[in-house]
């Protein structure tokens, strides 16, 4: 299948590691120009150097704290200036702290809201004038918790569901501009975030992180963690010309873990 991504311009948020980095790599392989964004400059430089070796699309980076409105504006501005336009926006952010309702004070709720939901809203607002010019794609990375809340992750459960609602509403509003908006929800994908959650669960249960990971995998029909590149390939397809009629939907990459139809 010809994905039609060569020469397209993509902004990939939180792309210095983990899922964001894997998504960036797959786009570059398709010949897409990619703007990396993160707070960690050293990691951004390292990822840029790594991806440039693929001899695919152009790779640039911009430092951005997505909880800061002015930095969000600068991120989008630099992307458009670097590439001459913007076709694809991949919204992504690190997960909030683990814990239950009684563990979280107002500050924890506010920080998670700004990082995991308000940042997406702000980024879309800044990118929208550019995406409107020739249609485009917005893909919002959430979590499988938008379908089935995950115990001990109340902050993530709450704000990730907000992402799904945002995507669904925007799909209606932006359809006249031929902008497709979808949510993609990872399950257990092998990243540092999963290691941190395994360590947190292990502490609570009085077991080792390895035992916690093994228990978690027992609920996955495929019996293993997903690989970041497996998740990234689905993102790339949704952003490509292979997808021209799917919008307002949520897609789950979870090895079959969710039992709901």
mmCIF file of C-alpha atoms in Angstrom:
data_model
loop_
_atom_site.group_PDB
_atom_site.id
_atom_site.type_symbol
_atom_site.label_atom_id
_atom_site.label_comp_id
_atom_site.label_asym_id
_atom_site.label_seq_id
_atom_site.Cartn_x
_atom_site.Cartn_y
_atom_site.Cartn_z
ATOM 1 C CA UNK A 1 0.000 0.000 0.000
ATOM 2 C CA UNK A 2 1.214 3.475 -0.862
ATOM 3 C CA UNK A 3 0.712 5.545 2.282
ATOM 4 C CA UNK A 4 1.293 8.908 0.603
ATOM 5 C CA UNK A 5 3.335 10.281 3.493
ATOM 6 C CA UNK A 6 6.473 11.261 1.615
ATOM 7 C CA UNK A 7 7.036 14.989 1.884
ATOM 8 C CA UNK A 8 4.249 15.478 4.441
ATOM 9 C CA UNK A 9 5.011 17.482 7.572
ATOM 10 C CA UNK A 10 4.341 16.102 11.045
ATOM 11 C CA UNK A 11 4.629 17.510 14.550
ATOM 12 C CA UNK A 12 5.071 14.721 17.106
ATOM 13 C CA UNK A 13 4.765 15.781 20.722
ATOM 14 C CA UNK A 14 6.707 14.077 23.543
ATOM 15 C CA UNK A 15 8.925 12.330 21.015
ATOM 16 C CA UNK A 16 12.311 12.162 22.717
ATOM 17 C CA UNK A 17 11.598 8.652 24.036
ATOM 18 C CA UNK A 18 8.991 5.914 24.331
ATOM 19 C CA UNK A 19 5.944 5.865 22.099
ATOM 20 C CA UNK A 20 6.593 9.321 20.683
ATOM 21 C CA UNK A 21 10.062 8.367 19.523
ATOM 22 C CA UNK A 22 8.766 5.139 17.954
ATOM 23 C CA UNK A 23 6.093 7.103 16.086
ATOM 24 C CA UNK A 24 8.670 9.584 14.828
ATOM 25 C CA UNK A 25 10.870 6.770 13.546
ATOM 26 C CA UNK A 26 8.077 5.182 11.538
ATOM 27 C CA UNK A 27 7.139 8.514 9.965
ATOM 28 C CA UNK A 28 10.728 9.256 8.988
ATOM 29 C CA UNK A 29 10.961 5.838 7.328
ATOM 30 C CA UNK A 30 7.943 6.821 5.217
ATOM 31 C CA UNK A 31 9.675 9.993 4.045
ATOM 32 C CA UNK A 32 7.696 12.321 6.313
ATOM 33 C CA UNK A 33 9.359 15.463 7.644
ATOM 34 C CA UNK A 34 9.217 15.313 11.441
ATOM 35 C CA UNK A 35 9.455 17.926 14.151
ATOM 36 C CA UNK A 36 10.414 16.331 17.459
ATOM 37 C CA UNK A 37 9.302 18.044 20.651
ATOM 38 C CA UNK A 38 10.133 17.481 24.309
ATOM 39 C CA UNK A 39 11.540 19.218 27.378
ATOM 40 C CA UNK A 40 14.785 17.205 27.231
ATOM 41 C CA UNK A 41 17.187 18.838 24.781
ATOM 42 C CA UNK A 42 19.901 16.206 25.064
ATOM 43 C CA UNK A 43 17.469 13.409 24.283
ATOM 44 C CA UNK A 44 16.037 15.395 21.377
ATOM 45 C CA UNK A 45 19.498 15.834 19.883
ATOM 46 C CA UNK A 46 20.243 12.128 20.272
ATOM 47 C CA UNK A 47 16.952 11.085 18.642
ATOM 48 C CA UNK A 48 17.478 13.524 15.783
ATOM 49 C CA UNK A 49 20.926 12.073 15.095
ATOM 50 C CA UNK A 50 19.521 8.534 15.238
ATOM 51 C CA UNK A 51 16.632 9.235 12.886
ATOM 52 C CA UNK A 52 18.714 11.162 10.372
ATOM 53 C CA UNK A 53 20.664 7.949 9.751
ATOM 54 C CA UNK A 54 17.494 6.433 8.243
ATOM 55 C CA UNK A 55 17.830 8.747 5.213
ATOM 56 C CA UNK A 56 14.103 9.409 5.205
ATOM 57 C CA UNK A 57 12.277 12.650 5.879
ATOM 58 C CA UNK A 58 13.879 15.711 7.423
ATOM 59 C CA UNK A 59 14.169 15.738 11.211
ATOM 60 C CA UNK A 60 14.218 18.836 13.393
ATOM 61 C CA UNK A 61 13.524 19.396 17.067
ATOM 62 C CA UNK A 62 12.153 22.059 19.352
ATOM 63 C CA UNK A 63 12.254 22.193 23.122
ATOM 64 C CA UNK A 64 8.771 22.552 24.545
ATOM 65 C CA UNK A 65 7.086 22.235 27.905
ATOM 66 C CA UNK A 66 3.534 21.590 26.723
ATOM 67 C CA UNK A 67 2.083 22.897 29.986
ATOM 68 C CA UNK A 68 3.342 26.375 29.048
ATOM 69 C CA UNK A 69 1.101 28.188 26.525
ATOM 70 C CA UNK A 70 3.840 30.376 25.042
ATOM 71 C CA UNK A 71 6.091 27.372 24.481
ATOM 72 C CA UNK A 72 3.235 25.578 22.712
ATOM 73 C CA UNK A 73 2.791 28.551 20.394
ATOM 74 C CA UNK A 74 6.524 28.588 19.671
ATOM 75 C CA UNK A 75 6.551 24.838 18.970
ATOM 76 C CA UNK A 76 3.898 25.097 16.289
ATOM 77 C CA UNK A 77 5.431 28.287 14.871
ATOM 78 C CA UNK A 78 8.866 26.692 14.521
ATOM 79 C CA UNK A 79 7.352 23.597 12.877
ATOM 80 C CA UNK A 80 5.581 25.643 10.217
ATOM 81 C CA UNK A 81 8.641 27.796 9.629
ATOM 82 C CA UNK A 82 10.892 24.747 9.268
ATOM 83 C CA UNK A 83 8.697 22.842 6.821
ATOM 84 C CA UNK A 84 6.475 25.479 5.246
ATOM 85 C CA UNK A 85 3.304 23.877 6.573
ATOM 86 C CA UNK A 86 1.765 21.285 8.851
ATOM 87 C CA UNK A 87 -0.179 18.211 7.735
ATOM 88 C CA UNK A 88 -0.129 15.874 10.727
ATOM 89 C CA UNK A 89 -0.357 16.490 14.451
ATOM 90 C CA UNK A 90 0.374 13.693 16.909
ATOM 91 C CA UNK A 91 -0.587 14.733 20.427
ATOM 92 C CA UNK A 92 1.188 12.801 23.135
ATOM 93 C CA UNK A 93 2.200 13.330 26.761
ATOM 94 C CA UNK A 94 3.790 11.423 29.601
ATOM 95 C CA UNK A 95 1.527 9.676 32.072
ATOM 96 C CA UNK A 96 0.588 11.260 35.408
ATOM 97 C CA UNK A 97 1.548 9.748 38.778
ATOM 98 C CA UNK A 98 -0.033 6.490 39.843
ATOM 99 C CA UNK A 99 -2.367 6.443 42.833
ATOM 100 C CA UNK A 100 -5.961 6.383 44.024
ATOM 101 C CA UNK A 101 -8.430 9.150 44.782
ATOM 102 C CA UNK A 102 -7.276 9.711 48.357
ATOM 103 C CA UNK A 103 -3.645 9.995 47.256
ATOM 104 C CA UNK A 104 -4.280 13.071 45.104
ATOM 105 C CA UNK A 105 -4.551 16.687 46.248
ATOM 106 C CA UNK A 106 -5.647 19.695 44.188
ATOM 107 C CA UNK A 107 -2.126 20.277 42.907
ATOM 108 C CA UNK A 108 -1.862 16.731 41.522
ATOM 109 C CA UNK A 109 -5.227 17.070 39.782
ATOM 110 C CA UNK A 110 -4.333 20.457 38.326
ATOM 111 C CA UNK A 111 -0.931 19.331 37.038
ATOM 112 C CA UNK A 112 -2.423 16.256 35.397
ATOM 113 C CA UNK A 113 -5.206 18.311 33.805
ATOM 114 C CA UNK A 114 -2.672 20.720 32.314
ATOM 115 C CA UNK A 115 -0.334 17.972 31.089
ATOM 116 C CA UNK A 116 -2.759 15.317 29.914
ATOM 117 C CA UNK A 117 -5.738 17.258 28.565
ATOM 118 C CA UNK A 118 -5.337 21.038 28.432
ATOM 119 C CA UNK A 119 -2.030 20.674 26.578
ATOM 120 C CA UNK A 120 -3.771 18.762 23.781
ATOM 121 C CA UNK A 121 -6.409 21.482 23.531
ATOM 122 C CA UNK A 122 -3.811 24.230 23.328
ATOM 123 C CA UNK A 123 -1.700 22.426 20.742
ATOM 124 C CA UNK A 124 -4.695 21.732 18.512
ATOM 125 C CA UNK A 125 -5.778 25.376 18.788
ATOM 126 C CA UNK A 126 -2.377 26.553 17.559
ATOM 127 C CA UNK A 127 -2.085 23.927 14.815
ATOM 128 C CA UNK A 128 -5.614 24.235 13.454
ATOM 129 C CA UNK A 129 -5.137 27.235 11.127
ATOM 130 C CA UNK A 130 -2.350 25.351 9.361
ATOM 131 C CA UNK A 131 -4.160 22.014 9.229
ATOM 132 C CA UNK A 132 -7.209 23.694 7.694
ATOM 133 C CA UNK A 133 -5.269 24.759 4.607
ATOM 134 C CA UNK A 134 -5.288 21.366 2.908
ATOM 135 C CA UNK A 135 -7.012 18.998 5.297
ATOM 136 C CA UNK A 136 -4.913 17.026 7.713
ATOM 137 C CA UNK A 137 -4.766 14.507 10.498
ATOM 138 C CA UNK A 138 -4.947 14.885 14.260
ATOM 139 C CA UNK A 139 -4.191 11.777 16.286
ATOM 140 C CA UNK A 140 -4.488 11.987 20.049
ATOM 141 C CA UNK A 141 -2.601 9.375 22.043
ATOM 142 C CA UNK A 142 -4.574 8.290 25.102
ATOM 143 C CA UNK A 143 -4.717 4.944 26.931
ATOM 144 C CA UNK A 144 -6.776 1.773 26.968
ATOM 145 C CA UNK A 145 -8.291 3.251 30.140
ATOM 146 C CA UNK A 146 -10.691 5.233 27.925
ATOM 147 C CA UNK A 147 -12.595 1.954 27.581
ATOM 148 C CA UNK A 148 -11.707 0.192 30.829
ATOM 149 C CA UNK A 149 -10.336 2.203 33.785
ATOM 150 C CA UNK A 150 -7.062 0.882 35.205
ATOM 151 C CA UNK A 151 -6.917 0.379 39.001
ATOM 152 C CA UNK A 152 -4.557 2.777 40.763
ATOM 153 C CA UNK A 153 -4.430 5.284 37.905
ATOM 154 C CA UNK A 154 -7.259 7.668 38.722
ATOM 155 C CA UNK A 155 -5.594 10.715 37.167
ATOM 156 C CA UNK A 156 -4.914 8.931 33.892
ATOM 157 C CA UNK A 157 -8.362 7.330 33.844
ATOM 158 C CA UNK A 158 -10.038 10.714 34.256
ATOM 159 C CA UNK A 159 -8.142 12.852 31.773
ATOM 160 C CA UNK A 160 -7.544 10.209 29.102
ATOM 161 C CA UNK A 161 -11.320 9.831 28.837
ATOM 162 C CA UNK A 162 -11.448 13.571 28.245
ATOM 163 C CA UNK A 163 -9.142 13.096 25.271
ATOM 164 C CA UNK A 164 -11.560 10.635 23.705
ATOM 165 C CA UNK A 165 -14.430 13.073 24.158
ATOM 166 C CA UNK A 166 -12.360 15.882 22.670
ATOM 167 C CA UNK A 167 -11.441 13.795 19.630
ATOM 168 C CA UNK A 168 -15.006 12.697 18.987
ATOM 169 C CA UNK A 169 -16.331 16.244 19.163
ATOM 170 C CA UNK A 170 -13.575 17.691 16.983
ATOM 171 C CA UNK A 171 -14.152 15.001 14.363
ATOM 172 C CA UNK A 172 -17.614 16.497 13.812
ATOM 173 C CA UNK A 173 -16.519 20.110 13.916
ATOM 174 C CA UNK A 174 -13.510 19.700 11.634
ATOM 175 C CA UNK A 175 -14.983 17.324 9.064
ATOM 176 C CA UNK A 176 -15.922 20.214 6.713
ATOM 177 C CA UNK A 177 -12.208 21.005 6.479
ATOM 178 C CA UNK A 178 -11.376 17.362 5.666
ATOM 179 C CA UNK A 179 -9.431 17.030 8.897
ATOM 180 C CA UNK A 180 -9.649 13.541 10.359
ATOM 181 C CA UNK A 181 -9.409 13.254 14.140
ATOM 182 C CA UNK A 182 -8.893 9.948 15.932
ATOM 183 C CA UNK A 183 -7.794 8.648 19.315
ATOM 184 C CA UNK A 184 -5.298 5.822 19.645
ATOM 185 C CA UNK A 185 -5.101 3.934 22.901
ATOM 186 C CA UNK A 186 -2.098 1.818 23.888
ATOM 187 C CA UNK A 187 -2.339 -1.073 26.285
ATOM 188 C CA UNK A 188 0.824 -2.620 27.771
ATOM 189 C CA UNK A 189 3.509 -1.388 25.402
ATOM 190 C CA UNK A 190 7.112 -1.945 26.494
ATOM 191 C CA UNK A 191 8.269 1.527 27.539
ATOM 192 C CA UNK A 192 9.800 3.135 30.619
ATOM 193 C CA UNK A 193 6.292 4.120 31.722
ATOM 194 C CA UNK A 194 5.288 0.449 31.968
ATOM 195 C CA UNK A 195 8.411 -0.320 34.009
ATOM 196 C CA UNK A 196 7.505 2.478 36.420
ATOM 197 C CA UNK A 197 3.956 1.170 36.805
ATOM 198 C CA UNK A 198 5.259 -2.366 37.396
ATOM 199 C CA UNK A 199 7.519 -1.035 40.149
ATOM 200 C CA UNK A 200 4.609 0.848 41.715
ATOM 201 C CA UNK A 201 2.357 -2.228 41.623
ATOM 202 C CA UNK A 202 5.150 -4.398 42.992
ATOM 203 C CA UNK A 203 5.590 -2.108 46.001
ATOM 204 C CA UNK A 204 1.870 -2.252 46.762
ATOM 205 C CA UNK A 205 1.709 -6.044 46.471
ATOM 206 C CA UNK A 206 5.018 -6.854 48.173
ATOM 207 C CA UNK A 207 6.416 -8.640 45.118
ATOM 208 C CA UNK A 208 9.199 -7.972 42.639
ATOM 209 C CA UNK A 209 8.689 -5.800 39.531
ATOM 210 C CA UNK A 210 9.326 -8.895 37.408
ATOM 211 C CA UNK A 211 6.518 -10.746 39.179
ATOM 212 C CA UNK A 212 4.202 -7.753 38.758
ATOM 213 C CA UNK A 213 4.991 -7.671 35.032
ATOM 214 C CA UNK A 214 4.348 -11.395 34.685
ATOM 215 C CA UNK A 215 0.977 -11.086 36.411
ATOM 216 C CA UNK A 216 0.002 -8.211 34.142
ATOM 217 C CA UNK A 217 0.859 -10.204 31.019
ATOM 218 C CA UNK A 218 -1.389 -13.053 32.113
ATOM 219 C CA UNK A 219 -4.413 -10.903 31.223
ATOM 220 C CA UNK A 220 -3.185 -10.298 27.652
ATOM 221 C CA UNK A 221 -4.343 -12.945 25.138
ATOM 222 C CA UNK A 222 -1.150 -12.555 23.114
ATOM 223 C CA UNK A 223 0.811 -13.169 26.316
ATOM 224 C CA UNK A 224 3.384 -10.417 25.915
ATOM 225 C CA UNK A 225 3.945 -6.680 25.990
ATOM 226 C CA UNK A 226 3.489 -4.804 22.747
ATOM 227 C CA UNK A 227 6.515 -3.345 20.998
ATOM 228 C CA UNK A 228 6.617 0.443 20.498
ATOM 229 C CA UNK A 229 6.984 0.001 16.739
ATOM 230 C CA UNK A 230 3.798 -2.082 16.638
ATOM 231 C CA UNK A 231 1.895 0.797 18.177
ATOM 232 C CA UNK A 232 3.628 3.366 15.967
ATOM 233 C CA UNK A 233 2.673 1.604 12.736
ATOM 234 C CA UNK A 234 -1.010 1.960 13.559
ATOM 235 C CA UNK A 235 -0.530 5.678 14.217
ATOM 236 C CA UNK A 236 1.219 6.103 10.867
ATOM 237 C CA UNK A 237 -1.563 4.292 9.034
ATOM 238 C CA UNK A 238 -4.231 6.500 10.599
ATOM 239 C CA UNK A 239 -2.279 9.583 9.533
ATOM 240 C CA UNK A 240 -1.746 8.326 6.006
ATOM 241 C CA UNK A 241 -3.713 8.306 2.762
ATOM 242 C CA UNK A 242 -4.544 4.716 3.609
ATOM 243 C CA UNK A 243 -7.112 6.226 5.962
ATOM 244 C CA UNK A 244 -9.529 8.565 4.241
ATOM 245 C CA UNK A 245 -12.853 7.672 5.884
ATOM 246 C CA UNK A 246 -12.211 6.936 9.562
ATOM 247 C CA UNK A 247 -12.653 9.831 11.959
ATOM 248 C CA UNK A 248 -13.998 10.255 15.464
ATOM 249 C CA UNK A 249 -12.968 6.725 16.381
ATOM 250 C CA UNK A 250 -10.825 5.200 19.117
ATOM 251 C CA UNK A 251 -8.354 2.479 18.166
ATOM 252 C CA UNK A 252 -6.891 0.088 20.729
ATOM 253 C CA UNK A 253 -3.442 -1.484 20.455
ATOM 254 C CA UNK A 254 -3.490 -3.789 23.456
ATOM 255 C CA UNK A 255 -2.872 -7.398 22.407
ATOM 256 C CA UNK A 256 -6.560 -8.204 22.912
ATOM 257 C CA UNK A 257 -6.596 -7.340 26.624
ATOM 258 C CA UNK A 258 -9.869 -5.399 26.580
ATOM 259 C CA UNK A 259 -12.787 -7.782 26.809
ATOM 260 C CA UNK A 260 -15.514 -5.342 25.752
ATOM 261 C CA UNK A 261 -16.935 -5.608 22.225
#
